[in-house]
JSON list of C-alpha atoms in Angstrom, two decimals:
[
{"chain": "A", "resi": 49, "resn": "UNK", "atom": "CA", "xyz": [-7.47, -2.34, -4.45]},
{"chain": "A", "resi": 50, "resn": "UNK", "atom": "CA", "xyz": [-9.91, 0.33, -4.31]},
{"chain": "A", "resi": 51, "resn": "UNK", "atom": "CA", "xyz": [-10.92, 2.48, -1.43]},
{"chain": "A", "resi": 52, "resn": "UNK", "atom": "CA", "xyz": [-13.96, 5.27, -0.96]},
{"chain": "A", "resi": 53, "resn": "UNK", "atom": "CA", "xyz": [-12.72, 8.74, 0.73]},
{"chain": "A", "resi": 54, "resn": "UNK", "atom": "CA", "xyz": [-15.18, 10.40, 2.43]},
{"chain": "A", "resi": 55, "resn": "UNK", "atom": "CA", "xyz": [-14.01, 13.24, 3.17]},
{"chain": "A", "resi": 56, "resn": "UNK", "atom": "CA", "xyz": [-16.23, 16.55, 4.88]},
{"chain": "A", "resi": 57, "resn": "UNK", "atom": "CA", "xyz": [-14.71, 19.87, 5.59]},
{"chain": "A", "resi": 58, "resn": "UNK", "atom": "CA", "xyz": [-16.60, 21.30, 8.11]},
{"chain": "A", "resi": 59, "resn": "UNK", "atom": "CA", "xyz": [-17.54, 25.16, 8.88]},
{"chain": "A", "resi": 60, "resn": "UNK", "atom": "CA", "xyz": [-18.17, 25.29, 12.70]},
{"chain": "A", "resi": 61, "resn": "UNK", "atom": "CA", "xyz": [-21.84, 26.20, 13.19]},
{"chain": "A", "resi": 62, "resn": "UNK", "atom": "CA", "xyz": [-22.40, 27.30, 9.42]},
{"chain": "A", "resi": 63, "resn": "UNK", "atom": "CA", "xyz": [-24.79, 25.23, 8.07]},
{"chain": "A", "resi": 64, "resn": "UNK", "atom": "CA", "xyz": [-23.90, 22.82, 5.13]},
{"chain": "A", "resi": 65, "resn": "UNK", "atom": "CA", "xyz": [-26.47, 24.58, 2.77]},
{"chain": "A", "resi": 66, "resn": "UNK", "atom": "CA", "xyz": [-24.21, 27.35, 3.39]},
{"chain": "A", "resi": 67, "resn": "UNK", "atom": "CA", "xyz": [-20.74, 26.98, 3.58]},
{"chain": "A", "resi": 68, "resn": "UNK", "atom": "CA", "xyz": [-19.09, 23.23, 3.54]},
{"chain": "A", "resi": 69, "resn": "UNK", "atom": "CA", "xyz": [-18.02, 20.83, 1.53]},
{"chain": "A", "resi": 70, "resn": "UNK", "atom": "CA", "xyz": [-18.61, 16.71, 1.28]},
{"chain": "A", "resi": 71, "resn": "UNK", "atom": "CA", "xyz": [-16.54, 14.84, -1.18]},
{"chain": "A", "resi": 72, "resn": "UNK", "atom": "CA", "xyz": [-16.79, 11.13, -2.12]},
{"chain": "A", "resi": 73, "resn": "UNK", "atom": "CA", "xyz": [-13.52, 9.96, -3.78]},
{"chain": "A", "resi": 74, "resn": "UNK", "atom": "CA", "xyz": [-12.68, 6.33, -4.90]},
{"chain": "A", "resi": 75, "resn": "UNK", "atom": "CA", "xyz": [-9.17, 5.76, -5.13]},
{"chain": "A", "resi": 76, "resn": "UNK", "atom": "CA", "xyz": [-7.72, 2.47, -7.25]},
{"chain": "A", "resi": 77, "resn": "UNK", "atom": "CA", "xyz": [-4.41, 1.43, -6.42]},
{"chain": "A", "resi": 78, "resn": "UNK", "atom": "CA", "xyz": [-1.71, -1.17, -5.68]},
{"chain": "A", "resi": 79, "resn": "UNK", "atom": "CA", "xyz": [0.53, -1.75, -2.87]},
{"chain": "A", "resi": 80, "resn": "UNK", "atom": "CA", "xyz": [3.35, -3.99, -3.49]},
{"chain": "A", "resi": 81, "resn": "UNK", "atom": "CA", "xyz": [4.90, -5.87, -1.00]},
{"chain": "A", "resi": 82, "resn": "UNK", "atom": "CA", "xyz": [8.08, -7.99, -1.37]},
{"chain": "A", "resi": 83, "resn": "UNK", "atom": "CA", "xyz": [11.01, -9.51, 0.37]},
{"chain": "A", "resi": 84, "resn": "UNK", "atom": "CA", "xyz": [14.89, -7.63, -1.18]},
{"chain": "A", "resi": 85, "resn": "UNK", "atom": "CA", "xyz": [17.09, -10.21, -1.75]},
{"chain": "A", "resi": 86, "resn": "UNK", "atom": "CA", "xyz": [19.81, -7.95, -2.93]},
{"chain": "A", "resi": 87, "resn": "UNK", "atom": "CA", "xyz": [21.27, -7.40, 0.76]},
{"chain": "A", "resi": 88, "resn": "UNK", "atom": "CA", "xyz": [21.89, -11.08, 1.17]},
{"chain": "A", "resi": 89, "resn": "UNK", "atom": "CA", "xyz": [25.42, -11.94, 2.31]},
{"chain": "A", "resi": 90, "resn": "UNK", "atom": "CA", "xyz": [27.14, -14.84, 2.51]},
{"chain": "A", "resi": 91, "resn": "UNK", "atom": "CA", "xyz": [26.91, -15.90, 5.82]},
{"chain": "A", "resi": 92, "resn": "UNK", "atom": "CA", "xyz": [22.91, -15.32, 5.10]},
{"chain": "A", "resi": 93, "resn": "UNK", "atom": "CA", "xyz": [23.43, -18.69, 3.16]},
{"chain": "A", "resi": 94, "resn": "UNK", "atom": "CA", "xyz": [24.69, -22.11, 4.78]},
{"chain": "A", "resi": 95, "resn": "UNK", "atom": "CA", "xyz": [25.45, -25.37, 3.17]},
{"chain": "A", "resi": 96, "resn": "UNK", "atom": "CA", "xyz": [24.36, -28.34, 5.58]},
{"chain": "A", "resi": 97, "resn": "UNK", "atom": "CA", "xyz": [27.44, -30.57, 6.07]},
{"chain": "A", "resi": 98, "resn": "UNK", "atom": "CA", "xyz": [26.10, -33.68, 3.84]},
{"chain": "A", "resi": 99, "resn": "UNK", "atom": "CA", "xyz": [25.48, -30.88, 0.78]},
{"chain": "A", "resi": 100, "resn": "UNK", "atom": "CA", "xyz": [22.37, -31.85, 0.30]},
{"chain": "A", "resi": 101, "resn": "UNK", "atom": "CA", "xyz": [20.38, -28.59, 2.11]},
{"chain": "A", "resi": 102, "resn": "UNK", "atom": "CA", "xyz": [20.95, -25.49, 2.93]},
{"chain": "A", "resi": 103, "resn": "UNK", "atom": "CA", "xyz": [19.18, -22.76, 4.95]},
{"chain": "A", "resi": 104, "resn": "UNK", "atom": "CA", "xyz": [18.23, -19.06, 4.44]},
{"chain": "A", "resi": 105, "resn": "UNK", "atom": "CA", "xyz": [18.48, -16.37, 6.69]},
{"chain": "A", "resi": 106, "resn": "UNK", "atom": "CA", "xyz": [15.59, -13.68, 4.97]},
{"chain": "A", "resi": 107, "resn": "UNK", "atom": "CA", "xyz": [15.19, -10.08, 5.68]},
{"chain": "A", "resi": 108, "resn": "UNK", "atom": "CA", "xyz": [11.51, -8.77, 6.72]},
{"chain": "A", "resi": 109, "resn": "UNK", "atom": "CA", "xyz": [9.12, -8.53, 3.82]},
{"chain": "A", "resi": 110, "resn": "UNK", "atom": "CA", "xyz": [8.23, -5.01, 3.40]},
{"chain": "A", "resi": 111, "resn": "UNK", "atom": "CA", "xyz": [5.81, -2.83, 1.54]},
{"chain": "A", "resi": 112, "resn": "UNK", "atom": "CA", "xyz": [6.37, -0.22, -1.73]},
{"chain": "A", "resi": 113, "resn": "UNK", "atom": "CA", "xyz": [4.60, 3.28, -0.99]},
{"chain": "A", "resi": 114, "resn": "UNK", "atom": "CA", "xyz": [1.50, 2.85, -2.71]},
{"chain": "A", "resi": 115, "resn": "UNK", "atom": "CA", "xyz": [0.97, 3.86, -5.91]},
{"chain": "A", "resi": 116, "resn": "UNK", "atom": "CA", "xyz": [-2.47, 5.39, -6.92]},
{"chain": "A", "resi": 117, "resn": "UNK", "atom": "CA", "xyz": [-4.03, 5.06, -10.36]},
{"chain": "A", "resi": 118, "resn": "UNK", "atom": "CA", "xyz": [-4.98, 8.56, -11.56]},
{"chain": "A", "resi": 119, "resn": "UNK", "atom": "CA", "xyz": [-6.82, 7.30, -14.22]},
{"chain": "A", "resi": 120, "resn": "UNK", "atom": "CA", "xyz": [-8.75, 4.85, -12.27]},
{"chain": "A", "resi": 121, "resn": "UNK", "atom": "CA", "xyz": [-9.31, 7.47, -9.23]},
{"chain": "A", "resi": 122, "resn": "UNK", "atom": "CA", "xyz": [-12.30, 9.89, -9.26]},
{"chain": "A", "resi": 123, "resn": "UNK", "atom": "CA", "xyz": [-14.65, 12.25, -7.33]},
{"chain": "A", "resi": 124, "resn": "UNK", "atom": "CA", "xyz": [-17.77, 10.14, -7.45]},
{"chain": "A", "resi": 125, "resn": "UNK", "atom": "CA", "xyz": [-19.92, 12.89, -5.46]},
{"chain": "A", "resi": 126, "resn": "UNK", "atom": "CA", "xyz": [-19.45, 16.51, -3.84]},
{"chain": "A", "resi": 127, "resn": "UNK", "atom": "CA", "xyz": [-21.95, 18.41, -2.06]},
{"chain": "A", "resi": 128, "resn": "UNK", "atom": "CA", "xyz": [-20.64, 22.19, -1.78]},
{"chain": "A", "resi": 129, "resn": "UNK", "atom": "CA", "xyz": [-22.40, 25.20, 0.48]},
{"chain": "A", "resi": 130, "resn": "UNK", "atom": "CA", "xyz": [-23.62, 27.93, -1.44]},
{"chain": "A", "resi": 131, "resn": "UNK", "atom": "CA", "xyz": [-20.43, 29.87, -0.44]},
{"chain": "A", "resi": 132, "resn": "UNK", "atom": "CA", "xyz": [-17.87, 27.34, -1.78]},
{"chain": "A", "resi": 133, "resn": "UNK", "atom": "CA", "xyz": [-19.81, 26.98, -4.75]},
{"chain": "A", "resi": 134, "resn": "UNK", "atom": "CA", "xyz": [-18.88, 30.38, -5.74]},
{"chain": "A", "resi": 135, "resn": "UNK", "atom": "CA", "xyz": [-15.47, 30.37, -4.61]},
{"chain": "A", "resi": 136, "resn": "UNK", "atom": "CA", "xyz": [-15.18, 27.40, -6.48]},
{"chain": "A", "resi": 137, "resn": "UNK", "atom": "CA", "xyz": [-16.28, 29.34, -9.65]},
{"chain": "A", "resi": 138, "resn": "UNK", "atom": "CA", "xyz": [-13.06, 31.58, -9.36]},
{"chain": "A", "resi": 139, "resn": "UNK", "atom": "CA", "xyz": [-10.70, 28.63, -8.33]},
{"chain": "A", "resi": 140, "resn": "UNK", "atom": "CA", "xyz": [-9.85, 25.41, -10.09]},
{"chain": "A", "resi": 141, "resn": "UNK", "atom": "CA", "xyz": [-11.07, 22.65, -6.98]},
{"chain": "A", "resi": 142, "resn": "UNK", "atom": "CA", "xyz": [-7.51, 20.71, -5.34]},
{"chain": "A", "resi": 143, "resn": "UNK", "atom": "CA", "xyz": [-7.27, 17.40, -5.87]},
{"chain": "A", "resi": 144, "resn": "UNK", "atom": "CA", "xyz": [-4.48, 16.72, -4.34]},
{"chain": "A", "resi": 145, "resn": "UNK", "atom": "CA", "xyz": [-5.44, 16.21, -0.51]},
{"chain": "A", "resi": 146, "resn": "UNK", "atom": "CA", "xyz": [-7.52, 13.64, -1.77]},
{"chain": "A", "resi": 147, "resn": "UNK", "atom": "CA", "xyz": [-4.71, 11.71, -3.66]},
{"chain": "A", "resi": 148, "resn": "UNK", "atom": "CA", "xyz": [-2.70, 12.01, -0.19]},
{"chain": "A", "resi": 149, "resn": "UNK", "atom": "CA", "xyz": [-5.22, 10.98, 2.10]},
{"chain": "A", "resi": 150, "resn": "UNK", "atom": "CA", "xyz": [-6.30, 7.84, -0.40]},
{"chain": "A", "resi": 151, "resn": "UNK", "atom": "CA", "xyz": [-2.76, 7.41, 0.05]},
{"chain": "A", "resi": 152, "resn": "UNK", "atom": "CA", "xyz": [-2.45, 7.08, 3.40]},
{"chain": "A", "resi": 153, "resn": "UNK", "atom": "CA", "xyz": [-5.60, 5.53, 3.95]},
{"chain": "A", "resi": 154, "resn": "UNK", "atom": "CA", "xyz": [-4.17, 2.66, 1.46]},
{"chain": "A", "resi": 155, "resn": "UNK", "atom": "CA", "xyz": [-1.15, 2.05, 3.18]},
{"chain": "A", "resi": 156, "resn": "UNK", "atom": "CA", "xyz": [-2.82, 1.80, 6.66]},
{"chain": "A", "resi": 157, "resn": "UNK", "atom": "CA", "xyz": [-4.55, -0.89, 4.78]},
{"chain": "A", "resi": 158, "resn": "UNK", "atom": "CA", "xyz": [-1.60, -2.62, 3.63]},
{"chain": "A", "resi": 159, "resn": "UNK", "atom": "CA", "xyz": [-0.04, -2.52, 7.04]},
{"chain": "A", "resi": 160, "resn": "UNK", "atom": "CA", "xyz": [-2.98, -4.13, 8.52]},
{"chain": "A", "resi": 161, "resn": "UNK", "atom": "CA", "xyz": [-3.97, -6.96, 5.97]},
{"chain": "A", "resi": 162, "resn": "UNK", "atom": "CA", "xyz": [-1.86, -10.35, 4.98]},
{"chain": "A", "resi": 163, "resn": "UNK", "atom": "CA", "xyz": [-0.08, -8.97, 2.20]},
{"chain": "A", "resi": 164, "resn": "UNK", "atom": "CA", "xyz": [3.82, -9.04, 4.34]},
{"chain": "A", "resi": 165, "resn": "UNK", "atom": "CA", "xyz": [2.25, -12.36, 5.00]},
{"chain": "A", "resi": 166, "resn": "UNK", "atom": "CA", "xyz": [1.92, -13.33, 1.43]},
{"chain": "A", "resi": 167, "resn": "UNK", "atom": "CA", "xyz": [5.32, -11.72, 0.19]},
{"chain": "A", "resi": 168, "resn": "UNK", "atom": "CA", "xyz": [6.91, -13.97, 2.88]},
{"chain": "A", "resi": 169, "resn": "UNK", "atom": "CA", "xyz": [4.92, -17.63, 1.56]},
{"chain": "A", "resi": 170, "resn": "UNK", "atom": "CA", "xyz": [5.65, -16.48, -1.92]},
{"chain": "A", "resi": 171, "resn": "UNK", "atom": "CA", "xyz": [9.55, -15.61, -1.74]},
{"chain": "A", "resi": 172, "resn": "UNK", "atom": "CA", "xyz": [10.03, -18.98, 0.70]},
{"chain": "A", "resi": 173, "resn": "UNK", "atom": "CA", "xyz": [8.38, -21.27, -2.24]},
{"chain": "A", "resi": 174, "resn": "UNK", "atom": "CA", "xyz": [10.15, -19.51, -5.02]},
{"chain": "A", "resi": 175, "resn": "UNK", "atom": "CA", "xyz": [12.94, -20.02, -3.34]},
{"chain": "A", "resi": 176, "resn": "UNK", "atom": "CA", "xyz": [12.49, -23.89, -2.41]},
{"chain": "A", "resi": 177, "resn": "UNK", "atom": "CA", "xyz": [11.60, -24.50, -5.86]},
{"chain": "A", "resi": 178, "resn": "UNK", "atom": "CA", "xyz": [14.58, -22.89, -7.34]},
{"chain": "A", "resi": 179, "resn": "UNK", "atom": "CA", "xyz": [16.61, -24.45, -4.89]},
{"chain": "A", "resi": 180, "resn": "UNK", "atom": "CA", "xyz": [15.05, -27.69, -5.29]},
{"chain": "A", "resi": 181, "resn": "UNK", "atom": "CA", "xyz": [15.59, -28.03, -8.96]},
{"chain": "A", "resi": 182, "resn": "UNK", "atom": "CA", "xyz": [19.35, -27.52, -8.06]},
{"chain": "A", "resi": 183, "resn": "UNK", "atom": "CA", "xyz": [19.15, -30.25, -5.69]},
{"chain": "A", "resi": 184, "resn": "UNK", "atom": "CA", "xyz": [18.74, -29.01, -2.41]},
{"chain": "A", "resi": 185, "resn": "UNK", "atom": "CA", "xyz": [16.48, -29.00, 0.31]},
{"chain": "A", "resi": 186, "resn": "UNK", "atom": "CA", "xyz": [15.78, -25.32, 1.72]},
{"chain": "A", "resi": 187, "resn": "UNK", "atom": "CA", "xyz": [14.91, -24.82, 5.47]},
{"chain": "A", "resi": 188, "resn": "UNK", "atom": "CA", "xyz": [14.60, -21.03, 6.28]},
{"chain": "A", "resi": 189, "resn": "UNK", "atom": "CA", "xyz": [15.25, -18.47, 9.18]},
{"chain": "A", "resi": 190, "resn": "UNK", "atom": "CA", "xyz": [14.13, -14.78, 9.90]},
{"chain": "A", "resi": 191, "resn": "UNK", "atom": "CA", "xyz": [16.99, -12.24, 9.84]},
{"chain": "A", "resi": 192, "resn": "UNK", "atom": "CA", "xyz": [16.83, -10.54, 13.27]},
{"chain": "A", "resi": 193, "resn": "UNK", "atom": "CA", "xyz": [19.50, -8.34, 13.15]},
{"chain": "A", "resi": 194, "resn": "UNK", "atom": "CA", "xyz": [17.37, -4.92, 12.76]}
]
């Protein structure tokens, strides 16, 4: 996934020839989502009565932090003011409130698009497959306990 920052820092009635500072920044990345199966308990599993199915209780998928590419992630463009310009001869430019708004920016993404969704459809047919080679038929429920 790849996202374009555009990010202005804005003097207050300077104009931008002046003082200011306009930076495009595309930011590659991943957010994973996924469903933990490690906190399953027993009593998250039952065995139908015949033995020939059995049904799931699964958490909520949820999603990783996301993790930004650094080597994939660059300032495309920056227009500077005359005034940061120099200052920015003296000082090394900070990258880093990019990274962390490309961050954020990335997981609002994630939080709004299918991708719980598709963690969910994934883990269910992993799971009736693995089940069904074993000989059982899967149904599955949605943990509500949190």
């Amino acid at each position: 996934m790849s996202f374009l920052l555009d990010k202005k820092d804005d003097t207050g009635g300077l104009p931008d020839f002046i003082a200011g500072r306009r930076t495009l920044f595309v930011a590659a990345g991943t957010v994973n989502a996924y469903i933990d199966l490690a906190g399953l308990a027993d009593t998250d599993l039952t065995l139908a009565a015949d033995g020939k199915s059995v049904t799931l209780r699964l958490p909520e998928p949820q999603l990783d932090k996301p993790n930004i590419d650094h080597e994939r992630s660059y300032v495309y463009s920056q227009d500077r003011g005359i005034a940061d310009r120099v200052v920015d001869a003296f000082t090394a430019p900070q990258q880093a409130e990019l990274y962390l708004l490309a961050e954020s920016d990335m997981a609002k993404a994630a939080e709004d698009s299918e991708l719980r969704q598709r963690a969910d459809e994934n883990t269910k047919s992993m799971l009736t497959g693995l089940f069904g080679s074993l000989g059982y038929e899967v149904s599955f429920e949605r943990d509500t306990s949190d």
